[in-house]
């Protein structure tokens, strides 16, 4: 049951039920493009058009508050950036097609260990046995699907603990982001350290051991950019991700336009080859090819089909989750 539940009400943050649906805006001011800010909601933060063709990596530095999170839904990859450089990436699970995650700008204002769950008055909750909309389900209650931690993103949306390792790379929730507990702890503690949040390591350790709720408010919100980009040219490599929400993004005209916008010569790329490239991105696979191979007319010969979640990553996360 846990694999199919995600809280969707703002009432979780204030322990009161709220079931009014959020209307997703049709038009809103777009931020200026930068290495970690998409020019629109369909532009990956890793795109060469935004990074200039190079992503800088850095070790995490405590007490450096310039941090932000980005998530490209089709790649199932959540990234923590600090001072404009990538610190760490995590693979996640996201909302189902019927309950897709919000695409756009969000904010994280607090971190909550051992959160309560207030089921919303939604059809999927009404179909559940032993759960009533509006009741407060404590962290220690086995009916609570949030796990040991949640990071509210405003309105109905959260980052919270995954039910199992197979949540990663899958559409599993009712609109939220799911992370394995060790990685969620790691992310939260990095946010605490970067922002010098008013909580001690001792209190965090205690919250991990017990079921008492611990809420840490952030003086300044952490920006969270959620985008939907299936065609990404990253550091001279084309990544074709599956169109997991069936939004019609993997079309020949869109791929040709993406390559041309990245200054890739598509003279040797005919319509038949483009369709074959797009067909290779399936539900759990991506197609990857260096742009120079496209220019040379060797996209299919040199390209590779790779799992969205690398096998080594799957094994590492499985072992880590067993230890925690």
Short mmCIF file of C-alpha atoms in Angstrom, two decimals:
data_model
loop_
_atom_site.label_atom_id
_atom_site.label_comp_id
_atom_site.label_asym_id
_atom_site.label_seq_id
_atom_site.Cartn_x
_atom_site.Cartn_y
_atom_site.Cartn_z
CA UNK A 1 0.00 0.00 0.00
CA UNK A 2 2.81 2.39 0.80
CA UNK A 3 4.04 2.33 -2.76
CA UNK A 4 0.92 4.09 -3.99
CA UNK A 5 0.30 6.84 -1.44
CA UNK A 6 1.41 10.41 -1.40
CA UNK A 7 -0.05 13.24 0.61
CA UNK A 8 -1.48 16.09 -1.40
CA UNK A 9 -2.73 18.77 1.00
CA UNK A 10 -1.16 21.86 2.40
CA UNK A 11 -2.68 20.91 5.72
CA UNK A 12 0.29 18.66 6.46
CA UNK A 13 2.36 21.70 7.27
CA UNK A 14 -0.10 23.09 9.80
CA UNK A 15 -1.91 19.92 10.97
CA UNK A 16 -5.23 20.98 9.48
CA UNK A 17 -6.92 19.36 6.49
CA UNK A 18 -7.12 21.38 3.30
CA UNK A 19 -8.61 19.85 0.19
CA UNK A 20 -9.11 22.76 -2.21
CA UNK A 21 -7.25 21.82 -5.41
CA UNK A 22 -4.41 24.02 -6.52
CA UNK A 23 -4.84 25.59 -9.93
CA UNK A 24 -1.58 25.35 -11.83
CA UNK A 25 -0.80 28.74 -13.34
CA UNK A 26 -0.90 29.02 -17.11
CA UNK A 27 1.46 31.96 -17.22
CA UNK A 28 4.01 33.22 -14.75
CA UNK A 29 7.22 35.25 -14.86
CA UNK A 30 10.14 33.14 -16.02
CA UNK A 31 13.53 33.53 -14.35
CA UNK A 32 16.58 34.60 -16.29
CA UNK A 33 18.52 31.63 -17.61
CA UNK A 34 21.61 30.66 -15.63
CA UNK A 35 23.60 27.45 -15.14
CA UNK A 36 20.97 26.18 -12.71
CA UNK A 37 17.81 28.03 -13.73
CA UNK A 38 15.80 26.80 -16.68
CA UNK A 39 14.60 29.43 -19.14
CA UNK A 40 11.25 27.64 -19.19
CA UNK A 41 9.62 24.68 -17.52
CA UNK A 42 10.68 22.32 -20.31
CA UNK A 43 14.40 23.14 -20.19
CA UNK A 44 16.72 20.91 -18.18
CA UNK A 45 19.05 22.67 -15.80
CA UNK A 46 21.83 20.54 -17.30
CA UNK A 47 21.29 21.74 -20.87
CA UNK A 48 24.33 23.14 -22.69
CA UNK A 49 22.21 26.16 -23.55
CA UNK A 50 22.16 27.01 -19.84
CA UNK A 51 25.54 25.74 -18.69
CA UNK A 52 27.62 26.86 -21.65
CA UNK A 53 28.54 23.23 -22.26
CA UNK A 54 30.22 22.54 -18.93
CA UNK A 55 28.86 21.58 -15.51
CA UNK A 56 31.18 22.32 -12.62
CA UNK A 57 31.33 19.92 -9.69
CA UNK A 58 32.35 20.73 -6.14
CA UNK A 59 32.51 19.19 -2.68
CA UNK A 60 29.78 20.32 -0.32
CA UNK A 61 30.84 23.32 1.76
CA UNK A 62 29.02 23.89 5.08
CA UNK A 63 27.95 27.46 5.87
CA UNK A 64 27.75 28.38 2.18
CA UNK A 65 24.03 29.26 1.92
CA UNK A 66 23.75 29.66 -1.87
CA UNK A 67 22.03 26.33 -2.56
CA UNK A 68 19.16 25.23 -4.77
CA UNK A 69 17.53 22.02 -5.97
CA UNK A 70 16.58 21.03 -9.50
CA UNK A 71 14.66 18.04 -10.80
CA UNK A 72 14.20 16.96 -14.40
CA UNK A 73 11.23 14.61 -14.17
CA UNK A 74 11.94 12.34 -17.20
CA UNK A 75 15.47 11.65 -15.94
CA UNK A 76 14.29 11.08 -12.33
CA UNK A 77 17.34 13.05 -11.20
CA UNK A 78 17.27 15.54 -8.32
CA UNK A 79 20.40 17.70 -8.02
CA UNK A 80 21.73 19.87 -5.20
CA UNK A 81 23.69 22.90 -6.42
CA UNK A 82 25.87 25.16 -4.30
CA UNK A 83 27.38 28.39 -5.54
CA UNK A 84 26.36 27.40 -9.07
CA UNK A 85 28.15 24.04 -8.95
CA UNK A 86 26.77 20.52 -8.70
CA UNK A 87 27.32 19.04 -5.26
CA UNK A 88 25.32 15.84 -5.48
CA UNK A 89 22.61 14.14 -7.53
CA UNK A 90 19.99 11.71 -6.26
CA UNK A 91 17.69 9.41 -8.21
CA UNK A 92 14.04 9.64 -7.21
CA UNK A 93 10.51 8.48 -7.86
CA UNK A 94 7.81 10.94 -8.96
CA UNK A 95 4.06 11.29 -9.44
CA UNK A 96 1.97 8.90 -11.48
CA UNK A 97 0.46 10.00 -14.81
CA UNK A 98 -2.91 10.47 -13.11
CA UNK A 99 -1.26 12.54 -10.37
CA UNK A 100 1.75 14.21 -12.04
CA UNK A 101 4.19 16.29 -10.10
CA UNK A 102 3.94 20.07 -10.48
CA UNK A 103 6.26 21.42 -13.20
CA UNK A 104 7.66 24.82 -12.30
CA UNK A 105 9.22 26.69 -9.40
CA UNK A 106 8.72 25.54 -5.82
CA UNK A 107 10.37 26.40 -2.48
CA UNK A 108 11.45 24.44 0.58
CA UNK A 109 10.85 26.43 3.76
CA UNK A 110 11.20 23.72 6.38
CA UNK A 111 12.43 20.21 7.09
CA UNK A 112 10.31 17.77 9.11
CA UNK A 113 11.48 14.57 10.73
CA UNK A 114 8.75 12.09 11.80
CA UNK A 115 5.90 13.93 10.05
CA UNK A 116 2.23 13.26 10.66
CA UNK A 117 -0.05 12.54 7.71
CA UNK A 118 -3.47 14.07 7.17
CA UNK A 119 -5.25 12.19 4.37
CA UNK A 120 -6.92 14.56 1.88
CA UNK A 121 -10.53 14.18 0.78
CA UNK A 122 -9.56 12.59 -2.51
CA UNK A 123 -11.04 9.63 -4.36
CA UNK A 124 -7.95 7.50 -3.85
CA UNK A 125 -8.09 8.09 -0.09
CA UNK A 126 -11.82 7.29 0.05
CA UNK A 127 -11.03 3.95 -1.59
CA UNK A 128 -8.55 3.04 1.14
CA UNK A 129 -9.55 0.91 4.11
CA UNK A 130 -8.82 2.06 7.64
CA UNK A 131 -8.07 5.68 6.69
CA UNK A 132 -10.39 8.68 6.94
CA UNK A 133 -9.87 12.07 5.25
CA UNK A 134 -8.83 14.75 7.71
CA UNK A 135 -7.64 12.49 10.53
CA UNK A 136 -4.17 13.08 11.93
CA UNK A 137 -2.07 9.95 11.49
CA UNK A 138 1.03 10.13 13.65
CA UNK A 139 4.53 9.24 12.51
CA UNK A 140 4.52 6.03 14.57
CA UNK A 141 1.31 4.79 12.91
CA UNK A 142 1.96 2.09 10.27
CA UNK A 143 -0.74 3.72 8.10
CA UNK A 144 1.47 6.81 7.67
CA UNK A 145 3.12 6.56 4.21
CA UNK A 146 5.52 9.50 4.56
CA UNK A 147 8.28 7.59 6.31
CA UNK A 148 10.79 9.29 8.59
CA UNK A 149 10.98 12.61 6.81
CA UNK A 150 9.36 15.11 4.49
CA UNK A 151 10.44 18.37 2.89
CA UNK A 152 7.34 20.42 2.00
CA UNK A 153 7.51 22.25 -1.33
CA UNK A 154 4.39 24.32 -0.81
CA UNK A 155 0.73 23.59 -1.46
CA UNK A 156 0.22 19.87 -2.02
CA UNK A 157 3.76 18.87 -2.89
CA UNK A 158 6.49 17.14 -0.88
CA UNK A 159 9.78 15.35 -1.01
CA UNK A 160 9.42 12.38 1.32
CA UNK A 161 10.75 8.92 2.02
CA UNK A 162 10.30 6.21 -0.58
CA UNK A 163 8.55 3.00 0.38
CA UNK A 164 11.16 0.82 -1.33
CA UNK A 165 14.15 0.96 -3.67
CA UNK A 166 12.00 0.20 -6.72
CA UNK A 167 10.30 3.59 -6.27
CA UNK A 168 13.39 5.14 -7.87
CA UNK A 169 12.98 5.78 -11.58
CA UNK A 170 9.25 5.08 -11.45
CA UNK A 171 5.91 6.87 -11.40
CA UNK A 172 4.74 5.87 -7.95
CA UNK A 173 3.23 8.76 -6.00
CA UNK A 174 0.25 11.09 -5.96
CA UNK A 175 2.29 14.11 -7.03
CA UNK A 176 5.32 13.98 -4.73
CA UNK A 177 9.03 13.22 -5.00
CA UNK A 178 10.25 10.08 -3.24
CA UNK A 179 13.80 9.46 -2.03
CA UNK A 180 15.39 6.60 -0.15
CA UNK A 181 15.74 7.40 3.54
CA UNK A 182 19.58 7.58 3.69
CA UNK A 183 19.67 9.98 0.74
CA UNK A 184 16.79 12.05 2.10
CA UNK A 185 18.65 12.34 5.42
CA UNK A 186 21.81 13.32 3.54
CA UNK A 187 20.01 16.02 1.57
CA UNK A 188 18.30 17.44 4.66
CA UNK A 189 21.52 17.56 6.67
CA UNK A 190 23.30 19.33 3.82
CA UNK A 191 20.54 21.93 3.76
CA UNK A 192 20.83 22.36 7.54
CA UNK A 193 24.60 22.80 7.31
CA UNK A 194 24.51 25.17 4.34
CA UNK A 195 21.87 27.40 5.90
CA UNK A 196 23.19 27.13 9.49
CA UNK A 197 19.67 26.10 10.49
CA UNK A 198 18.86 26.27 14.22
CA UNK A 199 19.07 22.58 15.06
CA UNK A 200 21.87 20.50 16.55
CA UNK A 201 23.24 17.24 15.23
CA UNK A 202 22.16 15.70 18.54
CA UNK A 203 18.51 16.63 18.00
CA UNK A 204 18.59 15.30 14.44
CA UNK A 205 20.12 12.03 15.64
CA UNK A 206 17.40 11.73 18.28
CA UNK A 207 14.69 12.32 15.67
CA UNK A 208 16.12 9.48 13.60
CA UNK A 209 15.88 7.14 16.59
CA UNK A 210 12.45 8.09 17.91
CA UNK A 211 9.08 9.04 16.45
CA UNK A 212 8.76 12.55 17.91
CA UNK A 213 8.19 15.22 15.26
CA UNK A 214 11.05 17.66 14.71
CA UNK A 215 10.40 20.74 12.57
CA UNK A 216 13.25 22.95 11.38
CA UNK A 217 12.30 26.25 9.76
CA UNK A 218 14.65 27.84 7.23
CA UNK A 219 15.26 31.60 7.40
CA UNK A 220 15.35 31.76 3.60
CA UNK A 221 13.60 29.23 1.37
CA UNK A 222 15.60 26.84 -0.80
CA UNK A 223 14.57 27.29 -4.46
CA UNK A 224 13.37 24.11 -6.16
CA UNK A 225 13.15 24.09 -9.98
CA UNK A 226 11.11 21.18 -11.38
CA UNK A 227 11.24 20.83 -15.15
CA UNK A 228 10.21 18.39 -17.87
CA UNK A 229 12.83 17.96 -20.59
CA UNK A 230 13.14 14.74 -22.57
CA UNK A 231 15.68 16.04 -25.11
CA UNK A 232 18.83 17.31 -23.42
CA UNK A 233 22.22 18.16 -24.91
CA UNK A 234 24.54 17.98 -21.91
CA UNK A 235 28.28 18.59 -22.27
CA UNK A 236 28.21 17.66 -25.94
CA UNK A 237 26.09 14.53 -25.45
CA UNK A 238 22.46 14.13 -26.50
CA UNK A 239 20.26 12.41 -23.92
CA UNK A 240 16.84 11.24 -25.11
CA UNK A 241 14.69 10.45 -22.07
CA UNK A 242 11.29 8.75 -22.18
CA UNK A 243 8.23 10.97 -22.34
CA UNK A 244 6.89 9.50 -19.09
CA UNK A 245 3.82 11.74 -18.95
CA UNK A 246 3.00 11.33 -22.65
CA UNK A 247 3.24 15.04 -23.35
CA UNK A 248 4.34 14.64 -26.95
CA UNK A 249 7.85 15.96 -26.34
CA UNK A 250 9.73 13.24 -28.24
CA UNK A 251 8.89 14.30 -31.77
CA UNK A 252 11.22 14.67 -34.77
CA UNK A 253 10.69 18.42 -35.12
CA UNK A 254 11.43 18.97 -31.44
CA UNK A 255 14.64 16.91 -31.55
CA UNK A 256 15.86 18.71 -34.66
CA UNK A 257 15.11 22.08 -33.03
CA UNK A 258 16.89 21.08 -29.81
CA UNK A 259 20.03 20.06 -31.70
CA UNK A 260 20.03 23.21 -33.80
CA UNK A 261 19.59 25.35 -30.68
CA UNK A 262 22.70 23.61 -29.31
CA UNK A 263 24.58 24.52 -32.51
CA UNK A 264 24.71 20.92 -33.70
CA UNK A 265 24.86 20.50 -37.50
CA UNK A 266 21.95 18.22 -38.45
CA UNK A 267 22.69 18.06 -42.17
CA UNK A 268 23.43 14.31 -41.94
CA UNK A 269 20.39 13.58 -39.77
CA UNK A 270 17.41 12.48 -41.85
CA UNK A 271 13.82 11.98 -40.70
CA UNK A 272 14.09 8.18 -40.60
CA UNK A 273 17.17 8.32 -38.35
CA UNK A 274 15.53 10.85 -36.04
CA UNK A 275 12.50 8.58 -35.59
CA UNK A 276 14.78 5.62 -34.85
CA UNK A 277 16.68 7.66 -32.25
CA UNK A 278 13.46 8.68 -30.52
CA UNK A 279 12.11 5.12 -30.54
CA UNK A 280 15.10 3.91 -28.51
CA UNK A 281 14.04 5.84 -25.40
CA UNK A 282 11.64 3.50 -23.61
CA UNK A 283 10.02 3.57 -20.18
CA UNK A 284 13.17 2.73 -18.20
CA UNK A 285 15.82 3.45 -20.83
CA UNK A 286 17.45 6.51 -22.35
CA UNK A 287 19.32 6.88 -25.62
CA UNK A 288 22.71 8.62 -25.42
CA UNK A 289 24.99 9.75 -28.26
CA UNK A 290 27.75 12.32 -28.58
CA UNK A 291 26.84 15.24 -30.82
CA UNK A 292 29.95 14.82 -32.97
CA UNK A 293 28.59 11.40 -33.97
CA UNK A 294 25.37 13.09 -35.06
CA UNK A 295 27.34 15.57 -37.16
CA UNK A 296 29.28 12.71 -38.75
CA UNK A 297 26.08 10.80 -39.57
CA UNK A 298 26.84 8.00 -37.07
CA UNK A 299 24.16 8.65 -34.44
CA UNK A 300 22.68 5.14 -34.51
CA UNK A 301 26.00 3.34 -34.87
CA UNK A 302 27.68 5.19 -31.99
CA UNK A 303 24.69 5.76 -29.71
CA UNK A 304 23.89 3.63 -26.68
CA UNK A 305 20.75 2.60 -24.85
CA UNK A 306 21.30 2.97 -21.10
CA UNK A 307 19.11 2.43 -18.03
CA UNK A 308 17.70 5.61 -16.48
CA UNK A 309 18.97 4.45 -13.10
CA UNK A 310 22.53 3.09 -13.54
CA UNK A 311 22.93 -0.48 -12.32
CA UNK A 312 25.77 0.51 -9.99
CA UNK A 313 23.55 3.19 -8.49
CA UNK A 314 20.73 0.70 -7.98
CA UNK A 315 23.02 -1.69 -6.15
CA UNK A 316 24.55 1.07 -4.02
CA UNK A 317 21.15 2.43 -3.01
CA UNK A 318 19.86 -1.06 -2.24
CA UNK A 319 22.78 -1.75 0.08
CA UNK A 320 22.51 1.66 1.69
CA UNK A 321 18.80 1.26 2.37
CA UNK A 322 19.40 -2.10 4.05
CA UNK A 323 21.94 -0.52 6.38
CA UNK A 324 19.54 2.22 7.38
#
